[in-house]
Amino acid sequence: MDNITALGGDVYEIDTKMAGFSGITAGYLILSDRPCLVETGTSTSAPVVRDAIASLGVGPDDLATVVVTHIHLDHAGGVGDIARFFPSAQVVVHEKGARHLAEPSRLMASARMVWGDRLDTLFGELSPTEAERIVALGDTGAVDLGNGRTLASHYSPGHAKHHVGLVDSATGDLYVGDAAGVYLPETGDLRPATPPPDFDLKTALDSIALFEALEPQRLLFSHYGPVQAVKETLERSAEELRVWVDLTRQARSEGMDLDHAVAMVRERTKERYSAMTADEATAEQFELLSGAPSNVAGILHWLDRVSP
């Protein structure tokens, strides 16, 4: 299949084809003794992910674990569907997100308020997962991949209060979710992901520092793909956060409303990202991955909380 890339160490990147786009959201299949899927993508992507897993030789009863870095719908929206397709798999998530996978109505209502009718096209509907199949992680934990191999979980809020990073003991891969921002492999651009309501600058920077301290061999971005330059990339992640916060703080101090703040931050940052000056399709892809309105709104929400 053309949406599967072998990354070595029995790890396979699966392009979930979110909303029909390529290179937006990745899932990762670890073909260990106990096969594990990291990130499901959206509900509408679930059949694509199922078919990719099947093409790699994993049958309906063979998938042992599904792990999500957090419960935002581009990462976990397909959990209920994948759980139905693979009825023997446990679903692993941080404890602050577990109840929403079992009973997603509140999460879906909140998402619909943000996305409106676009929700159905972009994400679809998160189906509930039986509570007895959900394993809730604390601030640290481990997923058994079989034969002594584990996926160690590290609580990493800042982007979301239910976010974890995951380290593969065999490869040294760190699954960063959205805590290190979003990466566009076509251009090498990296931009923060700071949506409301959970963004917090100190916590986000602490999570990046934690990732550095873990000394991973490689970063695997959900948006999007593998990055070998670990130290440089995490330093850039922290720098980008500070740039966006400083600009948004300036816009707020000048009394700008959200629309004007977004326009100002977008204009002041566009030269940092070659994607924004590339072709229109690449710019649209980057904006979908890390939208300026969502980022600025999240930072403003945080500023209102810490500096009312």
PDB file of C-alpha atoms in Angstrom:
ATOM      1  CA  MET A   1       0.000   0.000   0.000  1.00  0.00           C
ATOM      2  CA  ASP A   2       1.261   3.474  -0.842  1.00  0.00           C
ATOM      3  CA  ASN A   3       0.431   4.912   2.586  1.00  0.00           C
ATOM      4  CA  ILE A   4       2.835   2.669   4.542  1.00  0.00           C
ATOM      5  CA  THR A   5       6.497   3.498   5.151  1.00  0.00           C
ATOM      6  CA  ALA A   6       8.914   1.135   6.907  1.00  0.00           C
ATOM      7  CA  LEU A   7      10.998   3.086   9.431  1.00  0.00           C
ATOM      8  CA  GLY A   8      13.180   0.256  10.749  1.00  0.00           C
ATOM      9  CA  GLY A   9      12.971  -1.538  14.076  1.00  0.00           C
ATOM     10  CA  ASP A  10       9.676  -3.161  13.016  1.00  0.00           C
ATOM     11  CA  VAL A  11       8.031   0.280  13.041  1.00  0.00           C
ATOM     12  CA  TYR A  12       5.739   1.310  10.189  1.00  0.00           C
ATOM     13  CA  GLU A  13       4.363   4.775   9.532  1.00  0.00           C
ATOM     14  CA  ILE A  14       0.775   4.754   8.290  1.00  0.00           C
ATOM     15  CA  ASP A  15      -0.581   7.823   6.520  1.00  0.00           C
ATOM     16  CA  THR A  16      -4.143   7.951   7.826  1.00  0.00           C
ATOM     17  CA  LYS A  17      -5.254  10.141   4.901  1.00  0.00           C
ATOM     18  CA  MET A  18      -7.071  12.514   7.239  1.00  0.00           C
ATOM     19  CA  ALA A  19      -9.969  14.167   5.391  1.00  0.00           C
ATOM     20  CA  GLY A  20      -8.509  12.766   2.182  1.00  0.00           C
ATOM     21  CA  PHE A  21      -5.196  14.620   2.552  1.00  0.00           C
ATOM     22  CA  SER A  22      -1.800  12.952   2.523  1.00  0.00           C
ATOM     23  CA  GLY A  23       0.817  13.809   5.121  1.00  0.00           C
ATOM     24  CA  ILE A  24      -1.526  15.274   7.745  1.00  0.00           C
ATOM     25  CA  THR A  25      -1.744  12.662  10.511  1.00  0.00           C
ATOM     26  CA  ALA A  26       0.387   9.554  10.966  1.00  0.00           C
ATOM     27  CA  GLY A  27      -0.332   6.405  12.889  1.00  0.00           C
ATOM     28  CA  TYR A  28       2.523   4.061  13.748  1.00  0.00           C
ATOM     29  CA  LEU A  29       2.347   0.280  13.883  1.00  0.00           C
ATOM     30  CA  ILE A  30       4.979  -1.454  16.006  1.00  0.00           C
ATOM     31  CA  LEU A  31       5.198  -5.034  14.731  1.00  0.00           C
ATOM     32  CA  SER A  32       6.577  -6.464  17.958  1.00  0.00           C
ATOM     33  CA  ASP A  33       5.565  -9.759  19.562  1.00  0.00           C
ATOM     34  CA  ARG A  34       2.533  -7.877  20.852  1.00  0.00           C
ATOM     35  CA  PRO A  35       1.649  -5.577  17.942  1.00  0.00           C
ATOM     36  CA  CYS A  36       0.793  -2.027  18.942  1.00  0.00           C
ATOM     37  CA  LEU A  37      -0.785   0.892  17.097  1.00  0.00           C
ATOM     38  CA  VAL A  38       0.238   4.374  18.236  1.00  0.00           C
ATOM     39  CA  GLU A  39      -2.414   6.948  17.209  1.00  0.00           C
ATOM     40  CA  THR A  40      -5.546   5.932  15.329  1.00  0.00           C
ATOM     41  CA  GLY A  41      -6.183   9.134  13.435  1.00  0.00           C
ATOM     42  CA  THR A  42      -9.774  10.242  12.952  1.00  0.00           C
ATOM     43  CA  SER A  43     -12.914   8.157  12.774  1.00  0.00           C
ATOM     44  CA  THR A  44     -13.170   8.735   9.036  1.00  0.00           C
ATOM     45  CA  SER A  45      -9.575   7.477   8.696  1.00  0.00           C
ATOM     46  CA  ALA A  46     -10.204   4.260  10.629  1.00  0.00           C
ATOM     47  CA  PRO A  47     -10.905   2.053   7.561  1.00  0.00           C
ATOM     48  CA  VAL A  48      -7.670   3.291   5.964  1.00  0.00           C
ATOM     49  CA  VAL A  49      -5.723   2.425   9.109  1.00  0.00           C
ATOM     50  CA  ARG A  50      -7.448  -0.959   9.442  1.00  0.00           C
ATOM     51  CA  ASP A  51      -6.554  -1.894   5.873  1.00  0.00           C
ATOM     52  CA  ALA A  52      -2.942  -0.806   6.350  1.00  0.00           C
ATOM     53  CA  ILE A  53      -2.616  -2.889   9.515  1.00  0.00           C
ATOM     54  CA  ALA A  54      -4.142  -5.888   7.757  1.00  0.00           C
ATOM     55  CA  SER A  55      -1.756  -5.511   4.820  1.00  0.00           C
ATOM     56  CA  LEU A  56       1.127  -5.803   7.295  1.00  0.00           C
ATOM     57  CA  GLY A  57      -0.170  -9.189   8.400  1.00  0.00           C
ATOM     58  CA  VAL A  58      -1.979  -8.223  11.587  1.00  0.00           C
ATOM     59  CA  GLY A  59      -5.375  -9.892  11.767  1.00  0.00           C
ATOM     60  CA  PRO A  60      -8.471  -8.820  13.701  1.00  0.00           C
ATOM     61  CA  ASP A  61      -7.421 -10.748  16.818  1.00  0.00           C
ATOM     62  CA  ASP A  62      -3.684 -10.040  16.542  1.00  0.00           C
ATOM     63  CA  LEU A  63      -3.456  -6.371  17.501  1.00  0.00           C
ATOM     64  CA  ALA A  64      -2.628  -6.302  21.223  1.00  0.00           C
ATOM     65  CA  THR A  65      -2.684  -2.604  22.023  1.00  0.00           C
ATOM     66  CA  VAL A  66      -3.859   0.754  20.737  1.00  0.00           C
ATOM     67  CA  VAL A  67      -2.138   3.730  22.381  1.00  0.00           C
ATOM     68  CA  VAL A  68      -2.985   7.391  21.864  1.00  0.00           C
ATOM     69  CA  THR A  69      -0.798  10.295  22.945  1.00  0.00           C
ATOM     70  CA  HIS A  70      -3.920  12.319  23.757  1.00  0.00           C
ATOM     71  CA  ILE A  71      -7.617  12.357  22.965  1.00  0.00           C
ATOM     72  CA  HIS A  72      -7.882  15.151  20.392  1.00  0.00           C
ATOM     73  CA  LEU A  73      -9.880  13.825  17.474  1.00  0.00           C
ATOM     74  CA  ASP A  74      -7.078  13.861  14.915  1.00  0.00           C
ATOM     75  CA  HIS A  75      -5.172  11.450  17.168  1.00  0.00           C
ATOM     76  CA  ALA A  76      -7.867   9.414  18.913  1.00  0.00           C
ATOM     77  CA  GLY A  77     -11.060   9.982  16.942  1.00  0.00           C
ATOM     78  CA  GLY A  78     -10.782   6.515  15.444  1.00  0.00           C
ATOM     79  CA  VAL A  79     -10.288   4.658  18.736  1.00  0.00           C
ATOM     80  CA  GLY A  80     -13.830   3.300  18.927  1.00  0.00           C
ATOM     81  CA  ASP A  81     -13.760   2.120  15.318  1.00  0.00           C
ATOM     82  CA  ILE A  82     -10.311   0.536  15.593  1.00  0.00           C
ATOM     83  CA  ALA A  83     -11.357  -1.157  18.841  1.00  0.00           C
ATOM     84  CA  ARG A  84     -14.316  -2.638  16.983  1.00  0.00           C
ATOM     85  CA  PHE A  85     -12.143  -3.785  14.068  1.00  0.00           C
ATOM     86  CA  PHE A  86      -9.599  -5.350  16.465  1.00  0.00           C
ATOM     87  CA  PRO A  87     -11.670  -6.750  19.347  1.00  0.00           C
ATOM     88  CA  SER A  88      -8.727  -8.201  21.299  1.00  0.00           C
ATOM     89  CA  ALA A  89      -6.827  -4.918  21.574  1.00  0.00           C
ATOM     90  CA  GLN A  90      -6.568  -2.939  24.784  1.00  0.00           C
ATOM     91  CA  VAL A  91      -6.831   0.840  24.482  1.00  0.00           C
ATOM     92  CA  VAL A  92      -4.228   2.816  26.434  1.00  0.00           C
ATOM     93  CA  VAL A  93      -4.576   6.525  27.240  1.00  0.00           C
ATOM     94  CA  HIS A  94      -3.681   8.939  30.021  1.00  0.00           C
ATOM     95  CA  GLU A  95      -6.088   8.776  32.936  1.00  0.00           C
ATOM     96  CA  LYS A  96      -7.326  12.326  32.282  1.00  0.00           C
ATOM     97  CA  GLY A  97      -8.600  11.258  28.872  1.00  0.00           C
ATOM     98  CA  ALA A  98      -9.875   7.762  29.626  1.00  0.00           C
ATOM     99  CA  ARG A  99     -13.471   8.640  30.494  1.00  0.00           C
ATOM    100  CA  HIS A 100     -13.914  10.548  27.233  1.00  0.00           C
ATOM    101  CA  LEU A 101     -13.072   7.453  25.193  1.00  0.00           C
ATOM    102  CA  ALA A 102     -15.665   5.447  27.108  1.00  0.00           C
ATOM    103  CA  GLU A 103     -18.281   8.201  26.952  1.00  0.00           C
ATOM    104  CA  PRO A 104     -17.352  10.685  24.204  1.00  0.00           C
ATOM    105  CA  SER A 105     -20.527  12.788  24.078  1.00  0.00           C
ATOM    106  CA  ARG A 106     -19.072  15.729  26.007  1.00  0.00           C
ATOM    107  CA  LEU A 107     -15.878  15.711  23.943  1.00  0.00           C
ATOM    108  CA  MET A 108     -17.856  15.585  20.705  1.00  0.00           C
ATOM    109  CA  ALA A 109     -20.164  18.406  21.790  1.00  0.00           C
ATOM    110  CA  SER A 110     -17.155  20.574  22.587  1.00  0.00           C
ATOM    111  CA  ALA A 111     -15.517  19.737  19.260  1.00  0.00           C
ATOM    112  CA  ARG A 112     -18.682  20.571  17.352  1.00  0.00           C
ATOM    113  CA  MET A 113     -18.811  23.987  19.004  1.00  0.00           C
ATOM    114  CA  VAL A 114     -15.305  24.663  17.651  1.00  0.00           C
ATOM    115  CA  TRP A 115     -15.558  23.078  14.207  1.00  0.00           C
ATOM    116  CA  GLY A 116     -19.253  23.270  13.338  1.00  0.00           C
ATOM    117  CA  ASP A 117     -20.204  21.397  10.183  1.00  0.00           C
ATOM    118  CA  ARG A 118     -16.521  20.902   9.302  1.00  0.00           C
ATOM    119  CA  LEU A 119     -16.329  18.370  12.128  1.00  0.00           C
ATOM    120  CA  ASP A 120     -18.009  15.680  10.043  1.00  0.00           C
ATOM    121  CA  THR A 121     -15.641  16.159   7.106  1.00  0.00           C
ATOM    122  CA  LEU A 122     -12.418  16.534   9.064  1.00  0.00           C
ATOM    123  CA  PHE A 123     -12.911  14.123  11.947  1.00  0.00           C
ATOM    124  CA  GLY A 124     -16.162  12.196  11.956  1.00  0.00           C
ATOM    125  CA  GLU A 125     -17.726  10.871  15.156  1.00  0.00           C
ATOM    126  CA  LEU A 126     -15.733   9.300  17.993  1.00  0.00           C
ATOM    127  CA  SER A 127     -17.478   6.046  18.920  1.00  0.00           C
ATOM    128  CA  PRO A 128     -17.406   4.859  22.540  1.00  0.00           C
ATOM    129  CA  THR A 129     -15.051   2.102  23.654  1.00  0.00           C
ATOM    130  CA  GLU A 130     -16.039  -0.394  26.340  1.00  0.00           C
ATOM    131  CA  ALA A 131     -14.643   0.855  29.640  1.00  0.00           C
ATOM    132  CA  GLU A 132     -13.234  -2.556  30.521  1.00  0.00           C
ATOM    133  CA  ARG A 133     -10.942  -2.405  27.481  1.00  0.00           C
ATOM    134  CA  ILE A 134      -9.417   0.951  28.440  1.00  0.00           C
ATOM    135  CA  VAL A 135      -6.152   1.068  30.393  1.00  0.00           C
ATOM    136  CA  ALA A 136      -5.586   4.431  32.088  1.00  0.00           C
ATOM    137  CA  LEU A 137      -1.999   5.605  32.508  1.00  0.00           C
ATOM    138  CA  GLY A 138      -0.709   7.742  35.342  1.00  0.00           C
ATOM    139  CA  ASP A 139       2.157  10.195  34.982  1.00  0.00           C
ATOM    140  CA  THR A 140       4.403   7.293  34.013  1.00  0.00           C
ATOM    141  CA  GLY A 141       3.579   3.834  32.790  1.00  0.00           C
ATOM    142  CA  ALA A 142       4.561   1.119  30.360  1.00  0.00           C
ATOM    143  CA  VAL A 143       2.927  -0.797  27.543  1.00  0.00           C
ATOM    144  CA  ASP A 144       4.086  -4.381  27.064  1.00  0.00           C
ATOM    145  CA  LEU A 145       5.205  -4.914  23.469  1.00  0.00           C
ATOM    146  CA  GLY A 146       6.341  -8.484  24.151  1.00  0.00           C
ATOM    147  CA  ASN A 147       9.708 -10.206  24.542  1.00  0.00           C
ATOM    148  CA  GLY A 148      10.954  -7.565  26.975  1.00  0.00           C
ATOM    149  CA  ARG A 149      10.199  -4.630  24.685  1.00  0.00           C
ATOM    150  CA  THR A 150       8.158  -1.805  26.202  1.00  0.00           C
ATOM    151  CA  LEU A 151       6.655   1.531  25.329  1.00  0.00           C
ATOM    152  CA  ALA A 152       7.305   3.822  28.293  1.00  0.00           C
ATOM    153  CA  SER A 153       4.766   6.570  28.880  1.00  0.00           C
ATOM    154  CA  HIS A 154       5.711  10.037  30.159  1.00  0.00           C
ATOM    155  CA  TYR A 155       3.101  12.623  31.083  1.00  0.00           C
ATOM    156  CA  SER A 156       3.702  15.705  28.939  1.00  0.00           C
ATOM    157  CA  PRO A 157       0.926  18.297  29.258  1.00  0.00           C
ATOM    158  CA  GLY A 158       1.059  21.853  27.955  1.00  0.00           C
ATOM    159  CA  HIS A 159      -0.606  21.118  24.637  1.00  0.00           C
ATOM    160  CA  ALA A 160      -3.305  19.118  26.403  1.00  0.00           C
ATOM    161  CA  LYS A 161      -3.754  17.999  29.997  1.00  0.00           C
ATOM    162  CA  HIS A 162      -4.216  14.382  28.852  1.00  0.00           C
ATOM    163  CA  HIS A 163      -1.022  14.192  26.754  1.00  0.00           C
ATOM    164  CA  VAL A 164       1.758  11.618  27.010  1.00  0.00           C
ATOM    165  CA  GLY A 165       4.995  11.002  25.153  1.00  0.00           C
ATOM    166  CA  LEU A 166       5.996   7.401  24.468  1.00  0.00           C
ATOM    167  CA  VAL A 167       9.496   5.896  24.260  1.00  0.00           C
ATOM    168  CA  ASP A 168      10.181   2.559  22.569  1.00  0.00           C
ATOM    169  CA  SER A 169      12.789   0.627  24.561  1.00  0.00           C
ATOM    170  CA  ALA A 170      14.046  -1.200  21.468  1.00  0.00           C
ATOM    171  CA  THR A 171      14.480   1.700  19.051  1.00  0.00           C
ATOM    172  CA  GLY A 172      14.729   4.771  21.264  1.00  0.00           C
ATOM    173  CA  ASP A 173      11.914   6.334  19.255  1.00  0.00           C
ATOM    174  CA  LEU A 174       9.943   9.045  21.052  1.00  0.00           C
ATOM    175  CA  TYR A 175       6.345   9.467  19.927  1.00  0.00           C
ATOM    176  CA  VAL A 176       5.854  13.171  20.596  1.00  0.00           C
ATOM    177  CA  GLY A 177       2.149  13.581  19.799  1.00  0.00           C
ATOM    178  CA  ASP A 178       1.632  17.355  19.604  1.00  0.00           C
ATOM    179  CA  ALA A 179       3.811  18.342  22.567  1.00  0.00           C
ATOM    180  CA  ALA A 180       6.723  19.326  20.308  1.00  0.00           C
ATOM    181  CA  GLY A 181       4.514  21.030  17.735  1.00  0.00           C
ATOM    182  CA  VAL A 182       3.828  19.997  14.157  1.00  0.00           C
ATOM    183  CA  TYR A 183       6.483  19.206  11.583  1.00  0.00           C
ATOM    184  CA  LEU A 184       6.148  19.470   7.825  1.00  0.00           C
ATOM    185  CA  PRO A 185       8.636  17.075   6.213  1.00  0.00           C
ATOM    186  CA  GLU A 186       8.303  18.628   2.765  1.00  0.00           C
ATOM    187  CA  THR A 187       9.860  21.870   3.986  1.00  0.00           C
ATOM    188  CA  GLY A 188      11.365  21.032   7.390  1.00  0.00           C
ATOM    189  CA  ASP A 189       9.145  23.642   9.037  1.00  0.00           C
ATOM    190  CA  LEU A 190       8.132  23.287  12.667  1.00  0.00           C
ATOM    191  CA  ARG A 191       5.294  25.270  14.208  1.00  0.00           C
ATOM    192  CA  PRO A 192       3.735  25.099  17.674  1.00  0.00           C
ATOM    193  CA  ALA A 193       0.358  23.605  18.514  1.00  0.00           C
ATOM    194  CA  THR A 194      -1.201  25.743  21.255  1.00  0.00           C
ATOM    195  CA  PRO A 195      -4.979  25.250  21.110  1.00  0.00           C
ATOM    196  CA  PRO A 196      -7.422  26.177  23.850  1.00  0.00           C
ATOM    197  CA  PRO A 197      -8.298  25.341  26.523  1.00  0.00           C
ATOM    198  CA  ASP A 198      -5.252  23.569  27.979  1.00  0.00           C
ATOM    199  CA  PHE A 199      -2.227  25.399  26.569  1.00  0.00           C
ATOM    200  CA  ASP A 200       0.196  26.564  29.247  1.00  0.00           C
ATOM    201  CA  LEU A 201       3.620  27.923  28.305  1.00  0.00           C
ATOM    202  CA  LYS A 202       5.603  26.752  31.321  1.00  0.00           C
ATOM    203  CA  THR A 203       4.087  23.294  31.226  1.00  0.00           C
ATOM    204  CA  ALA A 204       4.668  23.037  27.482  1.00  0.00           C
ATOM    205  CA  LEU A 205       8.319  24.050  27.852  1.00  0.00           C
ATOM    206  CA  ASP A 206       8.727  21.609  30.741  1.00  0.00           C
ATOM    207  CA  SER A 207       7.390  18.830  28.519  1.00  0.00           C
ATOM    208  CA  ILE A 208       9.912  19.657  25.805  1.00  0.00           C
ATOM    209  CA  ALA A 209      12.682  19.683  28.422  1.00  0.00           C
ATOM    210  CA  LEU A 210      11.493  16.268  29.591  1.00  0.00           C
ATOM    211  CA  PHE A 211      11.679  14.977  26.033  1.00  0.00           C
ATOM    212  CA  GLU A 212      15.274  16.228  25.787  1.00  0.00           C
ATOM    213  CA  ALA A 213      16.155  14.548  29.086  1.00  0.00           C
ATOM    214  CA  LEU A 214      14.829  11.220  27.810  1.00  0.00           C
ATOM    215  CA  GLU A 215      17.587  11.309  25.141  1.00  0.00           C
ATOM    216  CA  PRO A 216      15.572   9.651  22.378  1.00  0.00           C
ATOM    217  CA  GLN A 217      17.230   8.409  19.211  1.00  0.00           C
ATOM    218  CA  ARG A 218      14.491   9.723  16.941  1.00  0.00           C
ATOM    219  CA  LEU A 219      11.308  11.784  17.133  1.00  0.00           C
ATOM    220  CA  LEU A 220       8.126  10.442  15.569  1.00  0.00           C
ATOM    221  CA  PHE A 221       5.659  13.256  14.972  1.00  0.00           C
ATOM    222  CA  SER A 222       1.972  12.517  14.621  1.00  0.00           C
ATOM    223  CA  HIS A 223       2.045  15.554  12.328  1.00  0.00           C
ATOM    224  CA  TYR A 224       4.161  14.398  10.582  1.00  0.00           C
ATOM    225  CA  GLY A 225       6.781  11.698  10.359  1.00  0.00           C
ATOM    226  CA  PRO A 226      10.244  10.827  11.690  1.00  0.00           C
ATOM    227  CA  VAL A 227      12.968  13.335  12.560  1.00  0.00           C
ATOM    228  CA  GLN A 228      16.549  12.310  13.332  1.00  0.00           C
ATOM    229  CA  ALA A 229      17.869  15.696  14.515  1.00  0.00           C
ATOM    230  CA  VAL A 230      16.475  15.334  18.022  1.00  0.00           C
ATOM    231  CA  LYS A 231      18.278  18.059  19.981  1.00  0.00           C
ATOM    232  CA  GLU A 232      17.996  20.716  17.284  1.00  0.00           C
ATOM    233  CA  THR A 233      14.325  19.966  16.692  1.00  0.00           C
ATOM    234  CA  LEU A 234      13.344  20.137  20.355  1.00  0.00           C
ATOM    235  CA  GLU A 235      15.271  23.387  20.752  1.00  0.00           C
ATOM    236  CA  ARG A 236      13.351  24.754  17.777  1.00  0.00           C
ATOM    237  CA  SER A 237      10.085  23.585  19.351  1.00  0.00           C
ATOM    238  CA  ALA A 238      10.781  25.651  22.462  1.00  0.00           C
ATOM    239  CA  GLU A 239      11.887  28.652  20.406  1.00  0.00           C
ATOM    240  CA  GLU A 240       8.722  28.603  18.313  1.00  0.00           C
ATOM    241  CA  LEU A 241       6.552  28.524  21.421  1.00  0.00           C
ATOM    242  CA  ARG A 242       8.283  31.592  22.804  1.00  0.00           C
ATOM    243  CA  VAL A 243       7.988  33.474  19.498  1.00  0.00           C
ATOM    244  CA  TRP A 244       4.253  32.840  19.213  1.00  0.00           C
ATOM    245  CA  VAL A 245       3.614  33.705  22.854  1.00  0.00           C
ATOM    246  CA  ASP A 246       5.613  36.942  22.634  1.00  0.00           C
ATOM    247  CA  LEU A 247       3.773  38.072  19.502  1.00  0.00           C
ATOM    248  CA  THR A 248       0.366  37.147  20.878  1.00  0.00           C
ATOM    249  CA  ARG A 249       1.149  38.922  24.138  1.00  0.00           C
ATOM    250  CA  GLN A 250       2.057  42.027  22.128  1.00  0.00           C
ATOM    251  CA  ALA A 251      -1.203  41.856  20.177  1.00  0.00           C
ATOM    252  CA  ARG A 252      -3.146  41.517  23.416  1.00  0.00           C
ATOM    253  CA  SER A 253      -1.344  44.477  24.990  1.00  0.00           C
ATOM    254  CA  GLU A 254      -2.335  46.560  21.967  1.00  0.00           C
ATOM    255  CA  GLY A 255      -5.986  45.670  22.512  1.00  0.00           C
ATOM    256  CA  MET A 256      -6.423  43.602  19.360  1.00  0.00           C
ATOM    257  CA  ASP A 257      -9.375  41.266  19.031  1.00  0.00           C
ATOM    258  CA  LEU A 258      -8.797  37.658  17.978  1.00  0.00           C
ATOM    259  CA  ASP A 259      -9.071  38.257  14.235  1.00  0.00           C
ATOM    260  CA  HIS A 260      -6.586  41.118  14.259  1.00  0.00           C
ATOM    261  CA  ALA A 261      -4.239  39.252  16.592  1.00  0.00           C
ATOM    262  CA  VAL A 262      -4.274  36.236  14.268  1.00  0.00           C
ATOM    263  CA  ALA A 263      -3.567  38.430  11.249  1.00  0.00           C
ATOM    264  CA  MET A 264      -0.659  40.124  13.012  1.00  0.00           C
ATOM    265  CA  VAL A 265       0.921  36.908  14.281  1.00  0.00           C
ATOM    266  CA  ARG A 266       0.476  35.194  10.929  1.00  0.00           C
ATOM    267  CA  GLU A 267       2.128  38.101   9.115  1.00  0.00           C
ATOM    268  CA  ARG A 268       5.017  38.372  11.596  1.00  0.00           C
ATOM    269  CA  THR A 269       5.775  34.640  11.510  1.00  0.00           C
ATOM    270  CA  LYS A 270       5.265  33.739   7.858  1.00  0.00           C
ATOM    271  CA  GLU A 271       8.919  34.282   6.944  1.00  0.00           C
ATOM    272  CA  ARG A 272       9.882  31.670   9.541  1.00  0.00           C
ATOM    273  CA  TYR A 273       8.150  28.949   7.536  1.00  0.00           C
ATOM    274  CA  SER A 274       8.968  28.224   3.932  1.00  0.00           C
ATOM    275  CA  ALA A 275       5.650  26.374   3.700  1.00  0.00           C
ATOM    276  CA  MET A 276       3.802  29.674   3.989  1.00  0.00           C
ATOM    277  CA  THR A 277       5.616  31.085   0.978  1.00  0.00           C
ATOM    278  CA  ALA A 278       5.534  27.849  -1.021  1.00  0.00           C
ATOM    279  CA  ASP A 279       2.695  26.715  -3.236  1.00  0.00           C
ATOM    280  CA  GLU A 280      -0.863  27.232  -2.056  1.00  0.00           C
ATOM    281  CA  ALA A 281      -1.487  23.539  -1.357  1.00  0.00           C
ATOM    282  CA  THR A 282       1.518  23.281   0.975  1.00  0.00           C
ATOM    283  CA  ALA A 283       0.488  26.436   2.818  1.00  0.00           C
ATOM    284  CA  GLU A 284      -3.047  25.069   3.202  1.00  0.00           C
ATOM    285  CA  GLN A 285      -1.672  21.792   4.551  1.00  0.00           C
ATOM    286  CA  PHE A 286       0.459  23.597   7.130  1.00  0.00           C
ATOM    287  CA  GLU A 287      -2.451  25.773   8.197  1.00  0.00           C
ATOM    288  CA  LEU A 288      -4.633  22.695   8.675  1.00  0.00           C
ATOM    289  CA  LEU A 289      -1.901  21.084  10.776  1.00  0.00           C
ATOM    290  CA  SER A 290      -1.200  24.128  12.939  1.00  0.00           C
ATOM    291  CA  GLY A 291      -3.827  26.774  12.357  1.00  0.00           C
ATOM    292  CA  ALA A 292      -2.949  30.303  13.413  1.00  0.00           C
ATOM    293  CA  PRO A 293      -6.481  31.016  14.750  1.00  0.00           C
ATOM    294  CA  SER A 294      -6.361  28.001  17.060  1.00  0.00           C
ATOM    295  CA  ASN A 295      -2.807  28.718  18.186  1.00  0.00           C
ATOM    296  CA  VAL A 296      -3.462  32.374  18.948  1.00  0.00           C
ATOM    297  CA  ALA A 297      -6.780  31.609  20.658  1.00  0.00           C
ATOM    298  CA  GLY A 298      -5.054  29.080  22.904  1.00  0.00           C
ATOM    299  CA  ILE A 299      -2.321  31.519  23.870  1.00  0.00           C
ATOM    300  CA  LEU A 300      -4.837  34.302  24.537  1.00  0.00           C
ATOM    301  CA  HIS A 301      -6.865  31.937  26.710  1.00  0.00           C
ATOM    302  CA  TRP A 302      -3.729  31.157  28.717  1.00  0.00           C
ATOM    303  CA  LEU A 303      -2.781  34.845  28.995  1.00  0.00           C
ATOM    304  CA  ASP A 304      -6.269  35.693  30.242  1.00  0.00           C
ATOM    305  CA  ARG A 305      -5.836  33.039  32.906  1.00  0.00           C
ATOM    306  CA  VAL A 306      -2.357  34.012  34.111  1.00  0.00           C
ATOM    307  CA  SER A 307      -2.506  37.786  33.485  1.00  0.00           C
ATOM    308  CA  PRO A 308      -6.156  38.832  33.773  1.00  0.00           C
TER     309      PRO A 308
END
